[in-house]
CSV table of C-alpha atoms and ligand atoms in Angstrom, one decimal:
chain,number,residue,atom,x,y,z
Z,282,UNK,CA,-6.4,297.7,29.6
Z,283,UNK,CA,-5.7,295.4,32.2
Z,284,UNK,CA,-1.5,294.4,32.1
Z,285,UNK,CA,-0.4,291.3,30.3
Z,286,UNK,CA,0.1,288.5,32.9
Z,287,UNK,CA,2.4,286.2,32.6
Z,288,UNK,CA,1.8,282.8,30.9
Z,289,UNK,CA,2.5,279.3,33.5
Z,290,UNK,CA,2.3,276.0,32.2
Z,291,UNK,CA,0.2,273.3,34.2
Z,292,UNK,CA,2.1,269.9,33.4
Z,293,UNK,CA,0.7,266.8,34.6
Z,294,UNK,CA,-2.1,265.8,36.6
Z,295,UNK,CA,-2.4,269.3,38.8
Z,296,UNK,CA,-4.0,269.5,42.0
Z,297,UNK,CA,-7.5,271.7,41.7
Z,298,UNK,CA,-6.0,274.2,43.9
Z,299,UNK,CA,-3.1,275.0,42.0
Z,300,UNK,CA,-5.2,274.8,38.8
Z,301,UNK,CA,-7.5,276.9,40.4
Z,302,UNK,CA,-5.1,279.7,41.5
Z,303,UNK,CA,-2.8,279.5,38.6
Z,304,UNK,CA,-6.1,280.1,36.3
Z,305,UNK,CA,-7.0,283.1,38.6
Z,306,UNK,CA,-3.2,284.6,38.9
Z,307,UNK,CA,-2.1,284.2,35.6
Z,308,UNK,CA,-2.4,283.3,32.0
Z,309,UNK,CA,-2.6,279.5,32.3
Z,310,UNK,CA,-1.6,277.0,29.8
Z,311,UNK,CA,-2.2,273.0,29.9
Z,312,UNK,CA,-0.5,269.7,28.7
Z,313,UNK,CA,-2.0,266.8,30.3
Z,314,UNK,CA,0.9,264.2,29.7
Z,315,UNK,CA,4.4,265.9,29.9
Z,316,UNK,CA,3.6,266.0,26.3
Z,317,UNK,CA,5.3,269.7,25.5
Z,318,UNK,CA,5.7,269.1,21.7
Z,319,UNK,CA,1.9,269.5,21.3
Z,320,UNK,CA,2.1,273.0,22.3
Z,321,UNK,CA,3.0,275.6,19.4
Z,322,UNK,CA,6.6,277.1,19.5
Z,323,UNK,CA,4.8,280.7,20.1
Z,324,UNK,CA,2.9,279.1,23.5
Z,325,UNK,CA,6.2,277.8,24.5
Z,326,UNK,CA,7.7,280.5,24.1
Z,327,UNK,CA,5.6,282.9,25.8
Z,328,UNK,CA,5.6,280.4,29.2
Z,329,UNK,CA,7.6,281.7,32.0
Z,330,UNK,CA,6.3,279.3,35.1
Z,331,UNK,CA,5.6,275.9,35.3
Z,332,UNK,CA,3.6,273.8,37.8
Z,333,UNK,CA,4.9,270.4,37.7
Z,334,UNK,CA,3.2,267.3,38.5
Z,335,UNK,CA,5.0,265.1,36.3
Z,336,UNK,CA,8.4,264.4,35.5
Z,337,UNK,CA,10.3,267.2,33.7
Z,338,UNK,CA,13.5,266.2,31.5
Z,339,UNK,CA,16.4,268.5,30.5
Z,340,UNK,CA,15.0,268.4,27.2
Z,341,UNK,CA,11.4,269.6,28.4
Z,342,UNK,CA,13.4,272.3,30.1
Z,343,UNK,CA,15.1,273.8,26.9
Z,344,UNK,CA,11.9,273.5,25.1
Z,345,UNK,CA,10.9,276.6,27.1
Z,346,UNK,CA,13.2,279.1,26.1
Z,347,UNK,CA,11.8,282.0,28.0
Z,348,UNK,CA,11.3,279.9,31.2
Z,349,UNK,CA,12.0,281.4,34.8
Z,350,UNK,CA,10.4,279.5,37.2
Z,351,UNK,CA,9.3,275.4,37.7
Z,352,UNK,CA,7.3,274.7,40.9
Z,353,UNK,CA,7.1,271.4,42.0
Z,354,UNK,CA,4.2,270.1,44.3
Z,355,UNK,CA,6.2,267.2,46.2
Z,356,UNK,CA,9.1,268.3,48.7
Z,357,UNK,CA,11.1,265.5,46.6
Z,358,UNK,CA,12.0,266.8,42.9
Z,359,UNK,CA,14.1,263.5,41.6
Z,360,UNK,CA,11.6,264.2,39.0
Z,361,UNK,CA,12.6,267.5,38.2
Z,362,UNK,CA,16.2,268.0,36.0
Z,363,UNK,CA,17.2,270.5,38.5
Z,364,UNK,CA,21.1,270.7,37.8
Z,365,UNK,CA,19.8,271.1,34.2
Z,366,UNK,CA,17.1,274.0,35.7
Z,367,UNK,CA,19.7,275.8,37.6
Z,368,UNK,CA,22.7,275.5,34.4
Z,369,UNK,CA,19.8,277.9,33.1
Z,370,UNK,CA,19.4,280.2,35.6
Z,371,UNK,CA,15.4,278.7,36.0
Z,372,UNK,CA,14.1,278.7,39.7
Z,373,UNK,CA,12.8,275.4,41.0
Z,374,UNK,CA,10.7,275.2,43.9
Z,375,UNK,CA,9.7,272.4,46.2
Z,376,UNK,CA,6.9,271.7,49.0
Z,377,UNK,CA,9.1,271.1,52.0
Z,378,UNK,CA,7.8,271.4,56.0
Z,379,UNK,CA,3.8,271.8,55.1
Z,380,UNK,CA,3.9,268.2,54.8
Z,381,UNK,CA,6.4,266.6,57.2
Z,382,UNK,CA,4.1,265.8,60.4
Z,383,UNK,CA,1.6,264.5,57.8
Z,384,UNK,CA,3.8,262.4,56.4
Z,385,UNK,CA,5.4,261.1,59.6
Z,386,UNK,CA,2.1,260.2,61.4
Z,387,UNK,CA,1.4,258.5,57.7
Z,388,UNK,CA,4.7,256.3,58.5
Z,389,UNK,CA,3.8,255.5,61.9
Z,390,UNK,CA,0.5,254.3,61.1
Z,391,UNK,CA,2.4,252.1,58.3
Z,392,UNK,CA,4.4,250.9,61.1
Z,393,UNK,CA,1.9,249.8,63.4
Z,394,UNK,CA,-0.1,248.2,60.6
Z,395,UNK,CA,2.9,246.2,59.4
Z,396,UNK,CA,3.8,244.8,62.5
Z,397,UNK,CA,0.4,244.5,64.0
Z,398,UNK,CA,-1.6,243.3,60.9
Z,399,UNK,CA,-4.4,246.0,61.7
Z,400,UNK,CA,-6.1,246.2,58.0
Z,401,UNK,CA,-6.2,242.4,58.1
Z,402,UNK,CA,-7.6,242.3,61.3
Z,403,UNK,CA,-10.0,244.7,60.1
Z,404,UNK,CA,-10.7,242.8,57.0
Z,405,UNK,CA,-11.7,239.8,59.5
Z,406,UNK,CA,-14.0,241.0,61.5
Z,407,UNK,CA,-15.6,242.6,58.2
Z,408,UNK,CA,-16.1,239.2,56.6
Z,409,UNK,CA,-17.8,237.7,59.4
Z,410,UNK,CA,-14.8,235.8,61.1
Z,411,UNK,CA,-14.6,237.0,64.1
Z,412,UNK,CA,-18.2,235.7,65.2
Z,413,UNK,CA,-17.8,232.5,63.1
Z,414,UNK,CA,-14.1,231.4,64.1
Z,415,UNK,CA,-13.2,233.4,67.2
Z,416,UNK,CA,-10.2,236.1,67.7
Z,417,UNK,CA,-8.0,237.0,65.0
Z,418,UNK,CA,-4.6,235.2,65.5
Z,419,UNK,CA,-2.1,236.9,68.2
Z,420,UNK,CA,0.7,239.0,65.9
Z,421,UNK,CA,4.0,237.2,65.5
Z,422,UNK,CA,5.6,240.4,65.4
Z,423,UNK,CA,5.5,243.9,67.7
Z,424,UNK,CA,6.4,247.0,68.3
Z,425,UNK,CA,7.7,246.8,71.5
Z,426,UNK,CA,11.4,246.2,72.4
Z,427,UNK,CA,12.8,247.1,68.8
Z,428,UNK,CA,15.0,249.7,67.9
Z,429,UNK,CA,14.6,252.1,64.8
Z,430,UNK,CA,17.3,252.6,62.2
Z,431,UNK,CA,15.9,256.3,60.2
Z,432,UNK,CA,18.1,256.2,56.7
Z,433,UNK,CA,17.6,259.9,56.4
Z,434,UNK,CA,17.3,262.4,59.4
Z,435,UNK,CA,15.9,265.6,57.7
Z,436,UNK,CA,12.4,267.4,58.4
Z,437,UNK,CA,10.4,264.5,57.9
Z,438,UNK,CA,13.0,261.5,59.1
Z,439,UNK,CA,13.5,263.9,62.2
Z,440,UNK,CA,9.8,263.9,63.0
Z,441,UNK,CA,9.2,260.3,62.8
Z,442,UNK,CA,12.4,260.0,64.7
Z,443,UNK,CA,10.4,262.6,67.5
Z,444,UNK,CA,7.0,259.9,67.3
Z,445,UNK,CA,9.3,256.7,67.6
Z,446,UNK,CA,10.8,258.3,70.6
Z,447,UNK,CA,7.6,259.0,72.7
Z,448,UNK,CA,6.8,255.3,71.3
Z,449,UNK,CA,9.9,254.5,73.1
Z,450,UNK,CA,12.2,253.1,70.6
Z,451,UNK,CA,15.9,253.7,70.9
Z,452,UNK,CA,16.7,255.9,68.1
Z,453,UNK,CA,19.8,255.5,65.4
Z,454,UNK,CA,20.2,257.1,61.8
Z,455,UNK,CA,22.0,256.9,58.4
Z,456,UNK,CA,23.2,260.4,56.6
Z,457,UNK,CA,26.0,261.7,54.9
Z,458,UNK,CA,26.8,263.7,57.8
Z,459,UNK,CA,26.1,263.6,61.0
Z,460,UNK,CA,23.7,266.4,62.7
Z,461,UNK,CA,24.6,268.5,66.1
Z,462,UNK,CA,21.1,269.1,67.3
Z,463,UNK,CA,20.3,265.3,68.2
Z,464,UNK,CA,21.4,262.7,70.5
Z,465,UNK,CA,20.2,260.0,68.4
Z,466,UNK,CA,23.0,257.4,67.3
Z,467,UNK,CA,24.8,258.0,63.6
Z,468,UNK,CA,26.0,255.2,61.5
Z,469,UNK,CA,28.1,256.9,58.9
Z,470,UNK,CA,27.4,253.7,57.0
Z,471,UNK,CA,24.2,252.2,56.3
Z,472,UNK,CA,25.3,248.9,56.4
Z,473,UNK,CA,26.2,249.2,59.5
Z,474,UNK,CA,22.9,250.4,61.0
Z,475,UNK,CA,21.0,248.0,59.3
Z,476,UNK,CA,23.0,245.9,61.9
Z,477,UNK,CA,22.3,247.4,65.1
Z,478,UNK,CA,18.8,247.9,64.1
Z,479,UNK,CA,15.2,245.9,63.3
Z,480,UNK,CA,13.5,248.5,62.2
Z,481,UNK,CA,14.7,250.4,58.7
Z,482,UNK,CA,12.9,253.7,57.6
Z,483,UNK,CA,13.5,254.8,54.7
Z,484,UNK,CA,13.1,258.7,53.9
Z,485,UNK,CA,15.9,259.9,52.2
Z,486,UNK,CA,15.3,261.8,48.8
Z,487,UNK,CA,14.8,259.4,45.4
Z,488,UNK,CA,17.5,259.9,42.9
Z,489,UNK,CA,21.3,258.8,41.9
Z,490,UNK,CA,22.8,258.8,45.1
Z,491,UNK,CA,20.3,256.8,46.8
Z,492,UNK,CA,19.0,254.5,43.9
Z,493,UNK,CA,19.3,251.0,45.0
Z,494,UNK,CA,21.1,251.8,48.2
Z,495,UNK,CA,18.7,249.3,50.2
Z,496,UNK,CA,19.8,246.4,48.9
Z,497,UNK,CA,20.2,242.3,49.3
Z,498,UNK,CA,23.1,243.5,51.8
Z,499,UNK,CA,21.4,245.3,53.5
Z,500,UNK,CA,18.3,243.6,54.0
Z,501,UNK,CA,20.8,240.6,55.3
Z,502,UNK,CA,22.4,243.2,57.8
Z,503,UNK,CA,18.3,244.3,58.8
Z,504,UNK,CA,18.0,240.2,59.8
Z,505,UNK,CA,15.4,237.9,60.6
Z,506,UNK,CA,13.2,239.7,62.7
Z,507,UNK,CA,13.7,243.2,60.5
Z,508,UNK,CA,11.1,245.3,59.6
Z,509,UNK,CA,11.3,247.6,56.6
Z,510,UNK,CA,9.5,250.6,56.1
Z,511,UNK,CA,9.5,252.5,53.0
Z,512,UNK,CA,7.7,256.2,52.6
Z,513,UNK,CA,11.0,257.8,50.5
Z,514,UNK,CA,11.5,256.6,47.4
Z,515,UNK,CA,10.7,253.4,45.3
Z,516,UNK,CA,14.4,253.7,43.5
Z,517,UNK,CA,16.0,254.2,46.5
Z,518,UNK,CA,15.1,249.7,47.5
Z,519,UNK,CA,16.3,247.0,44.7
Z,520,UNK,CA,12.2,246.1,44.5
Z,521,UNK,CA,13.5,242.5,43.7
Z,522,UNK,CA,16.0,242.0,45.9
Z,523,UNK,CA,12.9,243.1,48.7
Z,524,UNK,CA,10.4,241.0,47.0
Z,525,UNK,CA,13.0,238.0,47.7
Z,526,UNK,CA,14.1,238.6,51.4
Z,527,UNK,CA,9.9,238.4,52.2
Z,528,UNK,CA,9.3,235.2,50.5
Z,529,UNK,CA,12.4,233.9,51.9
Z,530,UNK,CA,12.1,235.4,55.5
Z,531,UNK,CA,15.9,236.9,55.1
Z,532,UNK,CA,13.4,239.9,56.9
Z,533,UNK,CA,10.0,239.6,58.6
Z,534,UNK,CA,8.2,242.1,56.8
Z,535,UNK,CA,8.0,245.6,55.1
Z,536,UNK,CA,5.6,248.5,54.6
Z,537,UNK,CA,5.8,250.3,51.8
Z,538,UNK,CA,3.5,253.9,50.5
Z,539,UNK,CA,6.0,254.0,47.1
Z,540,UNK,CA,7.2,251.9,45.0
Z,541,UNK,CA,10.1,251.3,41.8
Z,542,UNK,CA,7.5,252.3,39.3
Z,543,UNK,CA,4.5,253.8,40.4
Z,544,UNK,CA,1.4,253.2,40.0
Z,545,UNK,CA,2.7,249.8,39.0
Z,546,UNK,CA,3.4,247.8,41.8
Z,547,UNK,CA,4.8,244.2,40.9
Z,548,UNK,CA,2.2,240.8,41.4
Z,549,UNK,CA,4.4,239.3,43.1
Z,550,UNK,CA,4.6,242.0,46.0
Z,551,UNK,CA,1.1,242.1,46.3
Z,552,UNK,CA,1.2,238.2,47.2
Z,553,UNK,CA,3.6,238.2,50.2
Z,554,UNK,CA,1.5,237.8,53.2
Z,555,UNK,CA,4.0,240.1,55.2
Z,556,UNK,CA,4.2,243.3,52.8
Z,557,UNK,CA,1.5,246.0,53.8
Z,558,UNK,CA,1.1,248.2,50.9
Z,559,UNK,CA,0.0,252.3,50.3
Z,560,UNK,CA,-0.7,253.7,47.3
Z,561,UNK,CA,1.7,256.9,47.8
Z,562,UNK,CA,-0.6,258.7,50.0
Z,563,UNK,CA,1.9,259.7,53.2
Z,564,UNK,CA,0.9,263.3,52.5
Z,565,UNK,CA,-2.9,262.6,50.9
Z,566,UNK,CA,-5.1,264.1,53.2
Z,567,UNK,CA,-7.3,267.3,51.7
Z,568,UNK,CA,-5.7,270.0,54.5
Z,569,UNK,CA,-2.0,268.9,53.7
Z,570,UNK,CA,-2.2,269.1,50.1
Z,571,UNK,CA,-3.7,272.4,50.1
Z,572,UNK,CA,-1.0,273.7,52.2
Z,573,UNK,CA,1.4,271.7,49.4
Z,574,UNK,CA,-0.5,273.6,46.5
Z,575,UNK,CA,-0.5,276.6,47.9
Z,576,UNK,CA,3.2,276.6,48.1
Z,577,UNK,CA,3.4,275.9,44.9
Z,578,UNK,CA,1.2,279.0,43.4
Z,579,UNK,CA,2.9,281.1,46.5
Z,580,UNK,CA,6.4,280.2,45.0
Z,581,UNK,CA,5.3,281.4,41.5
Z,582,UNK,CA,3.8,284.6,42.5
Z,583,UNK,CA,6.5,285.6,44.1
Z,584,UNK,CA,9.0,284.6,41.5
Z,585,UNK,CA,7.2,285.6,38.7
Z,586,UNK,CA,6.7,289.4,40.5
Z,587,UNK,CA,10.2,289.6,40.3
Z,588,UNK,CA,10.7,288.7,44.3
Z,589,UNK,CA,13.0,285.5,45.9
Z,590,UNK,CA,11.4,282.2,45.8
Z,591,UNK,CA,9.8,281.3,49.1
Z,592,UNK,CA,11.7,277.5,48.9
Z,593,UNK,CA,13.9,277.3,46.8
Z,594,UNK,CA,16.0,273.8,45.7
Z,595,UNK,CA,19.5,273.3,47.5
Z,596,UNK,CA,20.5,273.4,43.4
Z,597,UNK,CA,18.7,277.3,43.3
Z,598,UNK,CA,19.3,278.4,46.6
Z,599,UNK,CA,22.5,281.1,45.5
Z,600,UNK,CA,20.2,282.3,42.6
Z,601,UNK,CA,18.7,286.1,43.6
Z,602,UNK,CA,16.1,287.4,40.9
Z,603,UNK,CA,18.4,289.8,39.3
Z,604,UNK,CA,19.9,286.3,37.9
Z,605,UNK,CA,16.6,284.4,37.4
X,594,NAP,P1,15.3,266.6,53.7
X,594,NAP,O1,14.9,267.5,54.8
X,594,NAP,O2,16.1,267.2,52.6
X,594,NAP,O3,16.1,265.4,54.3
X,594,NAP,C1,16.8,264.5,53.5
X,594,NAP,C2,17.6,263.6,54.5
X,594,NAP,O4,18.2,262.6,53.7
X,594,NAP,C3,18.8,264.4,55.1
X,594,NAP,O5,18.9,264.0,56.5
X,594,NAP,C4,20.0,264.0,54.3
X,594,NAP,O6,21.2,264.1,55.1
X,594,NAP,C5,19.6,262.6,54.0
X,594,NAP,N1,20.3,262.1,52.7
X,594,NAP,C6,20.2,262.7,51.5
X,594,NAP,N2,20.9,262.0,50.6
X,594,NAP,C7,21.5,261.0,51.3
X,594,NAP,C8,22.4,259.9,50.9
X,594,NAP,N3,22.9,259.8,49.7
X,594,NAP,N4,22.8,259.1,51.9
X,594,NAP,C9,22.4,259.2,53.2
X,594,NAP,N5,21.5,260.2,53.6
X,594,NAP,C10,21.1,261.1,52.6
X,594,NAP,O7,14.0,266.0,53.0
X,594,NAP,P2,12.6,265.7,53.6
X,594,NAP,O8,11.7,266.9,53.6
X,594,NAP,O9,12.7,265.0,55.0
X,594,NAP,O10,12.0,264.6,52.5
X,594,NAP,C11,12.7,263.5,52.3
X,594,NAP,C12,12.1,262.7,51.1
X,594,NAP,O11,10.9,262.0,51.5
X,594,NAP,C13,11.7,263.5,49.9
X,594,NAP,O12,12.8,263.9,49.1
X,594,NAP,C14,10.7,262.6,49.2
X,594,NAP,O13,11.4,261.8,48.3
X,594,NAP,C15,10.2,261.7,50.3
X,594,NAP,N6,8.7,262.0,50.6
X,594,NAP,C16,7.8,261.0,50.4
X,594,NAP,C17,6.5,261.3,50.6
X,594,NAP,C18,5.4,260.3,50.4
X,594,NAP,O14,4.3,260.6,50.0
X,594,NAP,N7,5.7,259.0,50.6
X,594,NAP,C19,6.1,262.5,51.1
X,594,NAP,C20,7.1,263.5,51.3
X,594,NAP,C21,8.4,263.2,51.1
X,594,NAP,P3,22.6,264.3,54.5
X,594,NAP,O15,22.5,265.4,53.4
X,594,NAP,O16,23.5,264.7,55.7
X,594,NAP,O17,23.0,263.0,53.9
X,595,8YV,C1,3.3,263.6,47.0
X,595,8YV,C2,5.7,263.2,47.8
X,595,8YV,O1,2.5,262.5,47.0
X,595,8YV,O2,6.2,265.4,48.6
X,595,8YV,C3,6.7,264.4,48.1
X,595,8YV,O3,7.8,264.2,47.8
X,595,8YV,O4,6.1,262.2,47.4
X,595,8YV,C4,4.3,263.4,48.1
X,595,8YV,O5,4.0,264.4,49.1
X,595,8YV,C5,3.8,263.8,45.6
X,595,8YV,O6,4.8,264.7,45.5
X,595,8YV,C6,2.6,264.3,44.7
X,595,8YV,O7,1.9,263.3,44.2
């Protein structure tokens, strides 16, 4: 008789991979919505690891009582209750550095397409215009002679910050504290970098401190020829307060891959001439999220075999597995 494996929960919309390996590794258990309540209390409470694609709540936490481990496929977890996780002693895992270049090639790409209307230029030539009407107009705006503001200077802010430099944009950046190992200029206050800049990238982590924090202020300080770029978080812009400084050209334009509440992104965004719009796909190609799912499984074997977590959250970092 083979030993009894241990029983992980697949919440959400879970990448194949993950689904895949989980249902080789382990005993694996499914809710397709973050739906616990239609799993029996004796399911529950034989679950010890969780792959999360969805949002998991305090309460979805304590409805496992026997939980050790929730594995996250994103590098940000503002959708998992982590303070609640780690009050329990339960592991949380993120997908941090397999996805970073991916994401900042995604956000230059974003970039150039914003300021150089490439899709639309595309879309032109596709519908016949080009050989009917003549070249597609000159771009009022470009990428040359701007600086870049980075609100958020970690792995992926940092690599964006390495391509806008080879681009050769003077860099600045926004953080709670400034870092040693760059020579980039820090602006212990947004506000104030939104300023000096005209471009804004936004890639700091979604969540309470950071909710809002791009703002009508700021998108005053950003200016009339400011550029926002968004591959962070939706909650981290006031989506209406953005939605106005387009229409009213208090900025010239933004690019955005996430929104305030996804997949819903509001009409009146999608009418602004001078918004380029992603559907959250900075880290969507098939060789990144493999590397992103395989993390994830990685991080429960290792857990769940009684060994430390490959990457752990800042909340579970202390935690060895004597105390998981
Ligand atoms: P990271 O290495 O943890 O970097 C986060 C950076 O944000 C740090 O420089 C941190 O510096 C700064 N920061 C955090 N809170 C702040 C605050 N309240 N005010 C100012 N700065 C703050 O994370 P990462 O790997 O670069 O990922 C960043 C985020 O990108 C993720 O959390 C996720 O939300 C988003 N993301 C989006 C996509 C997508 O598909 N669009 C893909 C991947 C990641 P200090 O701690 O010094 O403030
Ligand atoms: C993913 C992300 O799109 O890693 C993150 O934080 O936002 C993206 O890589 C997301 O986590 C899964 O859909």
């Amino acid at each position: 008789m083979s030993a009894e494996r241990a029983v992980v929960l697949l919440a959400g919309k879970v990448h194949p991979r993950v689904r895949e390996r989980v249902e080789a590794e382990f005993e694996a258990v499914s809710v397709d919505t973050a739906d616990i309540k239609a799993l029996s209390e004796e399911t529950r409470n034989r679950i010890t690891g969780l792959a999360a694609a969805t949002r998991i709540s305090a309460e979805f936490i304590d409805s496992l009582p026997n939980l050790e481990v929730i594995a996250n496929f994103g590098v940000g977890y503002d959708a998992i209750d982590a303070a609640h996780a780690a009050t329990r002693n339960v592991m949380v895992t993120n997908t941090p550095d397999v996805l970073s270049d991916e994401v900042a090639d995604t956000t230059i790409g974003l970039l150039l397409n914003t300021l150089r209307e490439l899709p639309k230029a595309e879309a032109y030539l596709r519908a016949g215009r080009w050989a009917a009407e003549g070249g597609y107009p000159l771009t009022s705006l470009s990428l040359r002679g701007r600086t870049a503001g980075i609100y958020g200077l970690g792995r992926i802010g940092l690599a964006i910050a390495q391509r806008l430099e080879a681009f050769g944009l003077p860099i600045h950046y926004h953080t709670r504290t400034q870092r040693p190992d760059v020579a980039y200029t820090w602006h212990p206050r947004l506000v104030d970098m939104a300023s000096a800049v005209d471009i804004l990238v936004v890639i700091v982590p979604g969540g309470a401190a950071t909710e809002k924090t791009v703002n009508a202020d700021i998108l005053n300080a950003l200016g009339p020829q400011g550029v926002l770029i968004n591959v962070g978080r939706g909650s981290t812009v006031d989506e209406p307060a953005l939605i106005a400084a387009l229409a009213d050209r208090t900025i010239a334009a933004a690019g955005l891959d996430v929104f305030a509440d996804e997949p819903n992104v509001p009409q009146a965004l999608m009418d602004l001439p001078n918004a380029c719009l992603l559907p959250h796909v900075a880290s969507a190609s098939v060789a990144t999220r493999n590397a992103m799912a395989d993390l994830v499984v990685d991080n429960l074997i290792e857990w769940l075999a009684g060994r430390p977590a490959l990457t752990p959250v800042p909340e579970c970092a202390g935690f060895d597995r004597a105390s998981g």
